[in-house]
Coordinates of C-alpha atoms and ligand atoms in Angstrom, one line a residue:
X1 CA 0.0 0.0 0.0
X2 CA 3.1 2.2 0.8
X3 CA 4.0 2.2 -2.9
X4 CA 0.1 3.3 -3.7
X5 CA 0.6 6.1 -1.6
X6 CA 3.5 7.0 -3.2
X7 CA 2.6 7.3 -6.8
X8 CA -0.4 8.9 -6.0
X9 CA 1.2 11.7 -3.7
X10 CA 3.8 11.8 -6.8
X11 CA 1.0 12.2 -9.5
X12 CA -0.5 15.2 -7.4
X13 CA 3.1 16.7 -7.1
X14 CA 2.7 16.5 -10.9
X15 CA -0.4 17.6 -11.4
X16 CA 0.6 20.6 -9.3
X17 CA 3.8 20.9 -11.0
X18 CA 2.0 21.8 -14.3
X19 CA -0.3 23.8 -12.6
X20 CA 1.9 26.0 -11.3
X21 CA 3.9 26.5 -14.5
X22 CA 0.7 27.2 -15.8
X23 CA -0.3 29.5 -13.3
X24 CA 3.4 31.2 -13.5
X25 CA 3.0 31.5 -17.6
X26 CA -0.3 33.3 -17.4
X27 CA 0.2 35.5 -14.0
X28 CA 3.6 36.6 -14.4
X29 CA 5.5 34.4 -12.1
X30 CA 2.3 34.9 -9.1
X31 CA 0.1 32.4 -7.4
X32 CA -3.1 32.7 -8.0
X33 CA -4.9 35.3 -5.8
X34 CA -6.7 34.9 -3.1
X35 CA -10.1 37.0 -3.0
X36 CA -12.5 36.4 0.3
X37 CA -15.8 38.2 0.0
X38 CA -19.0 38.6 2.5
X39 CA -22.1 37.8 1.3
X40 CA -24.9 39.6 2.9
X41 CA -28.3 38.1 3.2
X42 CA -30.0 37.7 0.0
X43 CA -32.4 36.0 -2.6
X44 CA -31.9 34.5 -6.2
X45 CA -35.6 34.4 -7.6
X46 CA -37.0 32.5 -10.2
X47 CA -38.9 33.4 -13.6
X48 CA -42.5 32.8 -11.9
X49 CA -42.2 34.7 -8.6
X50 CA -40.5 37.5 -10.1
X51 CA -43.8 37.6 -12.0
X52 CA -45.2 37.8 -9.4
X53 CA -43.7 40.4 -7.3
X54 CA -42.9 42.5 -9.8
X55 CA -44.6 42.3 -12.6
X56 CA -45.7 39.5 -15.6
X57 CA -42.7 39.7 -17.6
X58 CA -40.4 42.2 -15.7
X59 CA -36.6 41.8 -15.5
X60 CA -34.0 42.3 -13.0
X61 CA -32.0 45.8 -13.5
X62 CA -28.3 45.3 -13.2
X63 CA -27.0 47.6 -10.3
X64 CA -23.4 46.4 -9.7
X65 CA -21.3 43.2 -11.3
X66 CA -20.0 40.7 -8.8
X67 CA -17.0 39.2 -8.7
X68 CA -17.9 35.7 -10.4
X69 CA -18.7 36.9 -14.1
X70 CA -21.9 37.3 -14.9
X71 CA -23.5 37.6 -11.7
X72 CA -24.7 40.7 -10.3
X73 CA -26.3 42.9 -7.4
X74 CA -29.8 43.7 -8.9
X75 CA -31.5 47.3 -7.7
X76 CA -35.1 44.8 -6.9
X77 CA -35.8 44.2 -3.6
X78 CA -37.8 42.2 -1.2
X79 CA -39.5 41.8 2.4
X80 CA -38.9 38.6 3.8
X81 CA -41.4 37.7 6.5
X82 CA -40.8 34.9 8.9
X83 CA -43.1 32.0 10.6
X84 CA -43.4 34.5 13.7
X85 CA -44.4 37.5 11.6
X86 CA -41.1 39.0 12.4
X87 CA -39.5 40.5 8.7
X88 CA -36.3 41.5 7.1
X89 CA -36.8 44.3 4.4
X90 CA -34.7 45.5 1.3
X91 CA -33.5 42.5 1.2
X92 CA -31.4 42.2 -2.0
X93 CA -32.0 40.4 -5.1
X94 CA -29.0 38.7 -7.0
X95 CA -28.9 38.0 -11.0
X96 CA -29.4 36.2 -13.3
X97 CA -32.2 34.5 -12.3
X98 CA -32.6 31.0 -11.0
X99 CA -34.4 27.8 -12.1
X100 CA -36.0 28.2 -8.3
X101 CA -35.8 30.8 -5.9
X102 CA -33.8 31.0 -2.6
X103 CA -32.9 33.1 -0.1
X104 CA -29.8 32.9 2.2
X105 CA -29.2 34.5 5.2
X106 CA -26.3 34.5 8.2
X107 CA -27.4 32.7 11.3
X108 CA -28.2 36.2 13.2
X109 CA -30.3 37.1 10.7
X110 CA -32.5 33.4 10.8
X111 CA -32.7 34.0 14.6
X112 CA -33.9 37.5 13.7
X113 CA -37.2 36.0 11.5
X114 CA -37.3 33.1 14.0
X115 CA -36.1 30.2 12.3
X116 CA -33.6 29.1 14.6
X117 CA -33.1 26.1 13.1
X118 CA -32.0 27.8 9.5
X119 CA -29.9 24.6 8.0
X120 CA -26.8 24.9 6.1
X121 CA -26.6 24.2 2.4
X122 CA -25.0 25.0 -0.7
X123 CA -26.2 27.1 -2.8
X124 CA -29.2 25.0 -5.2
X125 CA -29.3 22.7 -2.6
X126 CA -33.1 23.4 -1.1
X127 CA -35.0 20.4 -0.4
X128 CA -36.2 19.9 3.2
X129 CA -35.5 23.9 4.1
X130 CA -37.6 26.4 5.8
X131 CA -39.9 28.4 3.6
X132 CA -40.8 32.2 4.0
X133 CA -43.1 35.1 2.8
X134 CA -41.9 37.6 0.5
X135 CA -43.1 40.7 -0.5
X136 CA -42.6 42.4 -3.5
X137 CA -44.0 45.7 -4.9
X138 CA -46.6 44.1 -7.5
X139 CA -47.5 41.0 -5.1
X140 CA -46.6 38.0 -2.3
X141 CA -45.1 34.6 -2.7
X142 CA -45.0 32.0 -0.6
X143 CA -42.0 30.4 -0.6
X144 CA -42.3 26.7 0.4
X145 CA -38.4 25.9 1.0
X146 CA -35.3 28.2 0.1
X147 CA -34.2 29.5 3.3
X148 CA -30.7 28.6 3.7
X149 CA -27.8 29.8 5.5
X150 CA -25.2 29.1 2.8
X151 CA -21.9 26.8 3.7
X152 CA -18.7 28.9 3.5
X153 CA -17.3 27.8 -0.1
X154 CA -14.7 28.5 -2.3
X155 CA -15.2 28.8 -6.0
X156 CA -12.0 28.0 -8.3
X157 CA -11.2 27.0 -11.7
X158 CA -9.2 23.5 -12.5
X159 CA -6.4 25.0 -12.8
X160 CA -6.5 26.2 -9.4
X161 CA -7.9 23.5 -8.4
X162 CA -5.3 21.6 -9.3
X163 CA -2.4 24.0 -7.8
X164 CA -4.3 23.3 -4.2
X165 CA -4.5 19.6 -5.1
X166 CA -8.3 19.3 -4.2
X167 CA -11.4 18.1 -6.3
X168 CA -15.0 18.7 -6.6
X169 CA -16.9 18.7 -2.7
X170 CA -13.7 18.5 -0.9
X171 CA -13.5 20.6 2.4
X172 CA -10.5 23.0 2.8
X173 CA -9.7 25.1 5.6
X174 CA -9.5 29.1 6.1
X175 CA -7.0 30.6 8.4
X176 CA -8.0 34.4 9.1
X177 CA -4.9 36.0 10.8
X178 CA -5.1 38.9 13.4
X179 CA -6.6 39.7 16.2
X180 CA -10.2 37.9 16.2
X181 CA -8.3 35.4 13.6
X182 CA -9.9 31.7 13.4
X183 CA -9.9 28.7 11.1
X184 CA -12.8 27.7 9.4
X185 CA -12.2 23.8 8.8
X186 CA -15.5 23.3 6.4
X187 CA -14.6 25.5 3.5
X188 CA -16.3 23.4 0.3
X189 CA -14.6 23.6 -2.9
X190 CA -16.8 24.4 -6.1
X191 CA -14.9 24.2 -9.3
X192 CA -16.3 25.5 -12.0
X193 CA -13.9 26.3 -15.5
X194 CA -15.9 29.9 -15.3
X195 CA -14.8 30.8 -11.7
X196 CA -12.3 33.2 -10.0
X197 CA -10.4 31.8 -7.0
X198 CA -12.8 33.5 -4.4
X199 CA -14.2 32.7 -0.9
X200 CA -17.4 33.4 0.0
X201 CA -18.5 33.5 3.5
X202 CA -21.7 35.4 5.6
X203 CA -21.7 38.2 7.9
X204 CA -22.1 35.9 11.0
X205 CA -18.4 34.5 9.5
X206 CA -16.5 37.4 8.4
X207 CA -17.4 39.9 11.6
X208 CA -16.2 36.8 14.1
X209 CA -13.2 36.7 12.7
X210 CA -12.6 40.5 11.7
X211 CA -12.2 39.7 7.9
X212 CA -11.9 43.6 7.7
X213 CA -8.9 43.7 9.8
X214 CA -6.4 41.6 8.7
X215 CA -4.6 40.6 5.1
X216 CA -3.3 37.2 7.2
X217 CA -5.1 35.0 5.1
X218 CA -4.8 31.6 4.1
X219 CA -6.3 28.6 2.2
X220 CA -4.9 25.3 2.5
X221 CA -6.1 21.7 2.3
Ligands
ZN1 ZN1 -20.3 31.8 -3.8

């Protein structure tokens, strides 16, 4: 088994190898960069509630790009009302739309409508979730399930995925340097060939650990 080991360790020494030659060719000599971003609570909506809460046939307007391409900060915005009639407003919508709508919020927030429970997921990954009300200017939805608080990720290309030696639904961990600094052990690795190396974690995550304060940062498997 010792000798399995081996070759496979060599193989990703390899495989990092070329990645980093790679990554040196088309970055000037640099590893690839490190973004971490804070989500704040928001909703992705799909083509039939945003129907319905803003209109048959209306479209999100583009407000600000984010830093994955494509996606974007949209000026629409929502109340969210909770199972104890507690609400969250101007909650933010996020584009393009979404083959189902879902709304994600940090645990403070949750505890705030009263779901204390709020369960983590990735993002698409809705069944068996809390539902919500929303309100929107032209009408009200009830959302059956999409209430998520949304599991600290990473998104990466295979290239990069391949320089940290880590595939699809692997955890890495998050060192945040300073003086709140912490490790986050559950960071889930998305690769997708249209990403940008880029953490994403909530507000609940980012003000524990003073993400603001520090440039300490690091990603490792
Ligand atoms: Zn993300």
């Amino acid at each position: 088994m010792a000798s399995a080991v081996i070759d496979r360790s060599m193989v990703e020494q390899i495989v990092r190898q070329v990645a980093l030659e790679y990554l040196h060719k088309s970055q000037n000599g640099k590893a690839p960069v490190l973004t971490v971003q804070t989500s704040s609570r928001h909703m992705h909506i799909c083509r039939e509630d945003m129907d319905v809460l803003f209109g048959p046939g209306s479209e999100l307007t583009f407000d600000r790009p984010l830093f994955q391409e494509g996606n974007f900060a949209a000026r629409e915005m929502v109340t969210v009302v909770g199972p104890r009639n507690r609400l969250i407003s101007n909650l933010r919508i996020l584009g393009p739309m979404r083959n189902a709508s879902q709304v994600e919020l940090a645990f403070t927030d949750a505890i705030m409508l009263g779901i204390n429970d709020i369960p983590i997921r990735l993002s698409g990954d809705i069944a068996d979730t809390p539902g919500a009300i929303i309100i929107g200017p032209k009408g009200v939805v009830e959302l059956k399930q999409g209430v998520i608080r949304a599991a600290i990720h990473v998104h990466m290309n295979p290239t990069e995925a391949a320089y940290f030696g880590v595939s699809q639904g692997d955890r890495m961990k998050l060192r945040i340097g300073g003086e709140a600094g912490l490790t986050f052990n559950n960071v889930h690795v998305r690769i997708d060939p249209a990403s940008r190396l880029n953490v994403h974690l909530d507000t609940d995550e980012a003000n524990a650990c003073g993400l603001h304060l520090t440039k300490d940062i690091e990603l490792y498997k």
